[in-house]
Amino acid sequence: MLINFIEQLINGLRTGSIYALIAIGYTMVYGIAKMINFAHGDIIMVGAYALYFSISVLGLPVPVALLVTVIVCSVLGVLIEKIAYKPLRKAQPLAVLITAIGMSFFLQSSSLLIFGSTPIPFQSVIPNENIKVGPVTISSITLVTLVVTAVAMILLTLFINKTKLGSAMRAVSEDKGAAELMGINVNSTISMTFAIGSALAAVAGILYISQYQSMKPTLGALPGIKAFVAAVLGGIGSIPGAMLGGILLGLIESVS
């Protein structure tokens, strides 16, 4: 029973790490643009289909396909911000919220038209092998997920705290008007935030389908909602809080 409990904790860390990656995207956008991007969860789905298309249709090597997936999602995030959200920068919060939900439906419906409603099986790009650590069994997918998530979070923290663009993002988050007076390009900073958040969603999508090995147009809906809950749980607008909230939610889900 103890071994089973430890394995469930490890599975919870794996799932929570994916939630944390998605939650960071929510919390970054909220912290800077003061809006909830409910289309963020569907970028996971776009990333999954982009990886599938790159490998199965275009026949690209896995490393190149992974890079293409991250780039596609980053560009998509910037386009969504420019087309759907930028014109509503000074609109009522309800209008932005409705637009975000509409964008979510648009992405799901577009995928439904292109790929159909039948779930598509997809072999994991991560070799799935069981690794014994004493009496505890850990899958290689779990180890890769934990390592990739840890590295992504460390790099993001260093980027936010140590780079000029990271300082600009923190300044815009505090006060857009003052940041603009100090010569910071607010529009470019917001676009960069969407690009980074969408790139993290792409990584989360890759890890998610490596775990479940099946994709459909509504793939990102449930993880997206759970990640939003995790972001709120950790204090939306706080990147460390989003990390902690995601991992905590994954642990609670797995243990319960």
Short mmCIF file of C-alpha atoms in Angstrom, two decimals:
data_model
loop_
_atom_site.label_atom_id
_atom_site.label_comp_id
_atom_site.label_asym_id
_atom_site.label_seq_id
_atom_site.Cartn_x
_atom_site.Cartn_y
_atom_site.Cartn_z
CA MET A 1 0.00 0.00 0.00
CA LEU A 2 2.86 2.39 0.81
CA ILE A 3 4.56 1.66 -2.55
CA ASN A 4 1.26 2.29 -4.36
CA PHE A 5 0.86 5.58 -2.49
CA ILE A 6 4.38 6.72 -3.47
CA GLU A 7 3.72 5.81 -7.12
CA GLN A 8 0.48 7.81 -7.02
CA LEU A 9 2.39 10.78 -5.61
CA ILE A 10 4.87 10.55 -8.50
CA ASN A 11 1.99 10.33 -11.01
CA GLY A 12 0.47 13.37 -9.32
CA LEU A 13 3.72 15.28 -9.73
CA ARG A 14 3.75 14.36 -13.45
CA THR A 15 0.17 15.51 -14.05
CA GLY A 16 0.63 18.54 -11.82
CA SER A 17 3.73 19.56 -13.77
CA ILE A 18 1.66 19.66 -16.96
CA TYR A 19 -1.04 21.71 -15.22
CA ALA A 20 1.67 24.05 -13.94
CA LEU A 21 3.06 24.68 -17.44
CA ILE A 22 -0.42 25.57 -18.70
CA ALA A 23 -1.27 27.62 -15.59
CA ILE A 24 1.85 29.76 -16.09
CA GLY A 25 0.44 30.85 -19.47
CA TYR A 26 -2.85 31.89 -17.85
CA THR A 27 -1.14 33.76 -15.03
CA MET A 28 1.40 35.56 -17.26
CA VAL A 29 -1.32 36.87 -19.58
CA TYR A 30 -3.49 37.92 -16.63
CA GLY A 31 -0.57 39.59 -14.87
CA ILE A 32 0.28 41.74 -17.90
CA ALA A 33 -2.90 42.11 -19.99
CA LYS A 34 -5.35 41.73 -17.04
CA MET A 35 -7.50 39.23 -18.95
CA ILE A 36 -8.24 35.50 -18.79
CA ASN A 37 -7.30 33.83 -22.07
CA PHE A 38 -9.77 30.94 -22.11
CA ALA A 39 -8.44 29.93 -25.54
CA HIS A 40 -5.13 29.04 -23.87
CA GLY A 41 -6.16 25.43 -23.19
CA ASP A 42 -6.93 24.90 -26.87
CA ILE A 43 -3.39 25.88 -27.83
CA ILE A 44 -2.42 22.56 -26.19
CA MET A 45 -4.69 20.82 -28.70
CA VAL A 46 -3.20 22.80 -31.60
CA GLY A 47 0.27 21.78 -30.41
CA ALA A 48 -0.77 18.11 -30.31
CA TYR A 49 -2.12 18.23 -33.87
CA ALA A 50 0.91 20.22 -35.07
CA LEU A 51 3.21 17.50 -33.71
CA TYR A 52 1.06 14.78 -35.29
CA PHE A 53 1.02 16.58 -38.67
CA SER A 54 4.77 17.26 -38.57
CA ILE A 55 5.67 13.62 -37.88
CA SER A 56 2.91 11.60 -39.59
CA VAL A 57 2.22 13.77 -42.66
CA LEU A 58 5.39 15.78 -43.28
CA GLY A 59 7.70 13.01 -42.02
CA LEU A 60 9.94 15.38 -40.08
CA PRO A 61 12.46 14.00 -37.56
CA VAL A 62 11.19 14.16 -33.97
CA PRO A 63 13.53 17.00 -32.79
CA VAL A 64 12.54 19.16 -35.79
CA ALA A 65 8.85 18.32 -35.27
CA LEU A 66 9.10 19.37 -31.61
CA LEU A 67 10.64 22.69 -32.61
CA VAL A 68 7.99 23.25 -35.30
CA THR A 69 5.25 22.55 -32.74
CA VAL A 70 6.59 25.16 -30.31
CA ILE A 71 6.97 27.74 -33.12
CA VAL A 72 3.45 27.10 -34.47
CA CYS A 73 1.90 27.57 -31.02
CA SER A 74 3.96 30.70 -30.29
CA VAL A 75 2.94 32.30 -33.59
CA LEU A 76 -0.69 31.29 -33.00
CA GLY A 77 -0.62 32.88 -29.54
CA VAL A 78 0.67 36.17 -30.99
CA LEU A 79 -1.93 36.10 -33.80
CA ILE A 80 -4.77 35.50 -31.32
CA GLU A 81 -3.59 38.47 -29.27
CA LYS A 82 -3.26 40.76 -32.32
CA ILE A 83 -6.55 39.78 -33.98
CA ALA A 84 -8.90 39.01 -31.10
CA TYR A 85 -7.64 40.80 -27.98
CA LYS A 86 -5.67 43.89 -29.01
CA PRO A 87 -8.74 45.71 -30.46
CA LEU A 88 -10.47 45.12 -27.10
CA ARG A 89 -7.61 46.45 -24.97
CA LYS A 90 -9.84 49.21 -23.51
CA ALA A 91 -13.15 47.35 -23.72
CA GLN A 92 -15.23 46.06 -20.82
CA PRO A 93 -13.87 42.87 -19.17
CA LEU A 94 -17.04 40.96 -20.14
CA ALA A 95 -16.44 41.67 -23.84
CA VAL A 96 -12.88 40.31 -23.58
CA LEU A 97 -14.11 37.24 -21.68
CA ILE A 98 -16.77 36.45 -24.32
CA THR A 99 -14.18 36.92 -27.07
CA ALA A 100 -11.78 34.51 -25.34
CA ILE A 101 -14.50 31.86 -25.06
CA GLY A 102 -15.43 32.46 -28.72
CA MET A 103 -11.79 32.01 -29.76
CA SER A 104 -11.73 28.72 -27.84
CA PHE A 105 -14.78 27.47 -29.75
CA PHE A 106 -13.24 28.70 -33.02
CA LEU A 107 -10.04 26.69 -32.50
CA GLN A 108 -11.98 23.56 -31.50
CA SER A 109 -14.38 23.84 -34.46
CA SER A 110 -11.52 24.47 -36.92
CA SER A 111 -9.76 21.31 -35.70
CA LEU A 112 -13.04 19.40 -35.97
CA LEU A 113 -13.43 20.46 -39.61
CA ILE A 114 -9.82 19.65 -40.51
CA PHE A 115 -9.17 16.44 -38.56
CA GLY A 116 -12.68 15.13 -37.79
CA SER A 117 -14.20 14.08 -34.49
CA THR A 118 -12.70 10.58 -34.34
CA PRO A 119 -9.83 10.40 -31.81
CA ILE A 120 -6.48 9.90 -33.55
CA PRO A 121 -4.04 7.48 -31.88
CA PHE A 122 -0.51 8.83 -31.63
CA GLN A 123 2.57 6.99 -30.50
CA SER A 124 4.52 8.80 -27.81
CA VAL A 125 7.67 10.62 -28.94
CA ILE A 126 9.14 9.66 -25.56
CA PRO A 127 10.13 5.97 -25.25
CA ASN A 128 7.81 4.43 -22.67
CA GLU A 129 9.86 2.19 -20.39
CA ASN A 130 9.43 1.36 -16.73
CA ILE A 131 12.34 2.20 -14.45
CA LYS A 132 12.70 0.49 -11.08
CA VAL A 133 13.90 2.63 -8.17
CA GLY A 134 13.94 0.09 -5.35
CA PRO A 135 10.40 -1.27 -5.04
CA VAL A 136 8.90 1.80 -6.82
CA THR A 137 8.22 1.71 -10.57
CA ILE A 138 8.51 5.00 -12.51
CA SER A 139 7.79 5.37 -16.22
CA SER A 140 10.30 7.12 -18.47
CA ILE A 141 7.52 9.50 -19.59
CA THR A 142 7.08 10.60 -15.96
CA LEU A 143 10.81 11.25 -15.55
CA VAL A 144 11.04 13.22 -18.80
CA THR A 145 7.94 15.24 -17.87
CA LEU A 146 9.37 16.16 -14.46
CA VAL A 147 12.79 17.09 -15.90
CA VAL A 148 11.38 19.13 -18.82
CA THR A 149 8.97 20.97 -16.53
CA ALA A 150 11.68 21.77 -13.97
CA VAL A 151 14.04 23.07 -16.69
CA ALA A 152 11.26 25.15 -18.31
CA MET A 153 10.32 26.72 -14.97
CA ILE A 154 13.94 27.51 -14.05
CA LEU A 155 14.59 29.10 -17.47
CA LEU A 156 11.37 31.14 -17.27
CA THR A 157 12.22 32.37 -13.75
CA LEU A 158 15.71 33.42 -14.88
CA PHE A 159 14.23 35.10 -17.97
CA ILE A 160 11.70 37.09 -15.93
CA ASN A 161 14.18 38.15 -13.24
CA LYS A 162 17.47 38.53 -15.11
CA THR A 163 16.73 39.86 -18.63
CA LYS A 164 15.77 43.29 -19.94
CA LEU A 165 12.60 41.94 -21.55
CA GLY A 166 11.69 40.20 -18.30
CA SER A 167 12.07 43.52 -16.47
CA ALA A 168 9.84 45.13 -19.10
CA MET A 169 7.20 42.45 -18.54
CA ARG A 170 7.28 43.04 -14.78
CA ALA A 171 7.03 46.80 -15.32
CA VAL A 172 4.02 46.47 -17.64
CA SER A 173 2.42 44.14 -15.11
CA GLU A 174 2.80 46.80 -12.39
CA ASP A 175 1.71 49.88 -14.36
CA LYS A 176 1.20 50.01 -18.15
CA GLY A 177 1.10 53.82 -18.27
CA ALA A 178 4.31 54.32 -16.28
CA ALA A 179 6.07 51.60 -18.29
CA GLU A 180 5.11 53.35 -21.54
CA LEU A 181 6.45 56.67 -20.22
CA MET A 182 9.75 54.92 -19.46
CA GLY A 183 10.07 53.92 -23.11
CA ILE A 184 8.80 50.33 -22.90
CA ASN A 185 6.84 49.12 -25.93
CA VAL A 186 3.73 47.76 -24.19
CA ASN A 187 2.25 46.12 -27.31
CA SER A 188 5.47 44.20 -28.05
CA THR A 189 5.75 43.15 -24.40
CA ILE A 190 2.18 41.79 -24.37
CA SER A 191 2.81 39.93 -27.65
CA MET A 192 5.97 38.39 -26.20
CA THR A 193 3.99 37.29 -23.14
CA PHE A 194 1.45 35.51 -25.35
CA ALA A 195 4.29 33.90 -27.35
CA ILE A 196 6.04 32.56 -24.22
CA GLY A 197 2.78 31.34 -22.66
CA SER A 198 1.81 29.59 -25.90
CA ALA A 199 5.26 27.98 -26.20
CA LEU A 200 4.83 26.54 -22.69
CA ALA A 201 1.36 25.30 -23.70
CA ALA A 202 2.97 23.57 -26.70
CA VAL A 203 5.44 21.81 -24.40
CA ALA A 204 2.53 20.82 -22.13
CA GLY A 205 0.63 19.49 -25.17
CA ILE A 206 3.60 17.37 -26.24
CA LEU A 207 3.95 15.89 -22.75
CA TYR A 208 0.18 15.40 -22.45
CA ILE A 209 -0.23 13.36 -25.64
CA SER A 210 2.93 11.42 -24.85
CA GLN A 211 1.12 10.35 -21.69
CA TYR A 212 -2.36 9.66 -23.16
CA GLN A 213 -1.35 8.89 -26.79
CA SER A 214 -4.64 10.03 -28.33
CA MET A 215 -5.89 13.37 -29.62
CA LYS A 216 -9.23 14.99 -30.46
CA PRO A 217 -10.48 18.57 -30.98
CA THR A 218 -11.56 18.93 -27.34
CA LEU A 219 -8.22 17.64 -26.05
CA GLY A 220 -7.20 20.89 -24.36
CA ALA A 221 -10.55 21.83 -22.79
CA LEU A 222 -10.34 19.88 -19.53
CA PRO A 223 -6.60 20.39 -18.84
CA GLY A 224 -7.13 24.07 -19.65
CA ILE A 225 -9.92 24.44 -17.09
CA LYS A 226 -7.92 22.52 -14.47
CA ALA A 227 -4.88 24.69 -15.13
CA PHE A 228 -7.04 27.80 -14.72
CA VAL A 229 -8.17 26.45 -11.34
CA ALA A 230 -4.50 25.83 -10.49
CA ALA A 231 -3.63 29.42 -11.45
CA VAL A 232 -6.40 30.77 -9.23
CA LEU A 233 -5.38 28.40 -6.43
CA GLY A 234 -1.82 29.72 -6.54
CA GLY A 235 -2.93 33.36 -6.85
CA ILE A 236 -3.51 34.36 -10.45
CA GLY A 237 -0.84 36.77 -11.64
CA SER A 238 1.90 35.00 -9.65
CA ILE A 239 4.21 32.70 -11.66
CA PRO A 240 5.54 30.80 -8.58
CA GLY A 241 1.92 30.52 -7.40
CA ALA A 242 0.88 29.00 -10.74
CA MET A 243 3.69 26.45 -10.50
CA LEU A 244 2.74 25.54 -6.94
CA GLY A 245 -1.00 25.51 -7.71
CA GLY A 246 -0.55 23.16 -10.69
CA ILE A 247 1.58 20.68 -8.78
CA LEU A 248 -0.73 20.80 -5.77
CA LEU A 249 -3.80 20.19 -7.96
CA GLY A 250 -2.09 17.24 -9.67
CA LEU A 251 -1.17 15.69 -6.31
CA ILE A 252 -4.71 16.14 -4.91
CA GLU A 253 -6.23 14.64 -8.07
CA SER A 254 -3.89 11.64 -8.09
CA VAL A 255 -4.09 10.82 -4.39
CA SER A 256 -7.87 11.25 -4.17
#
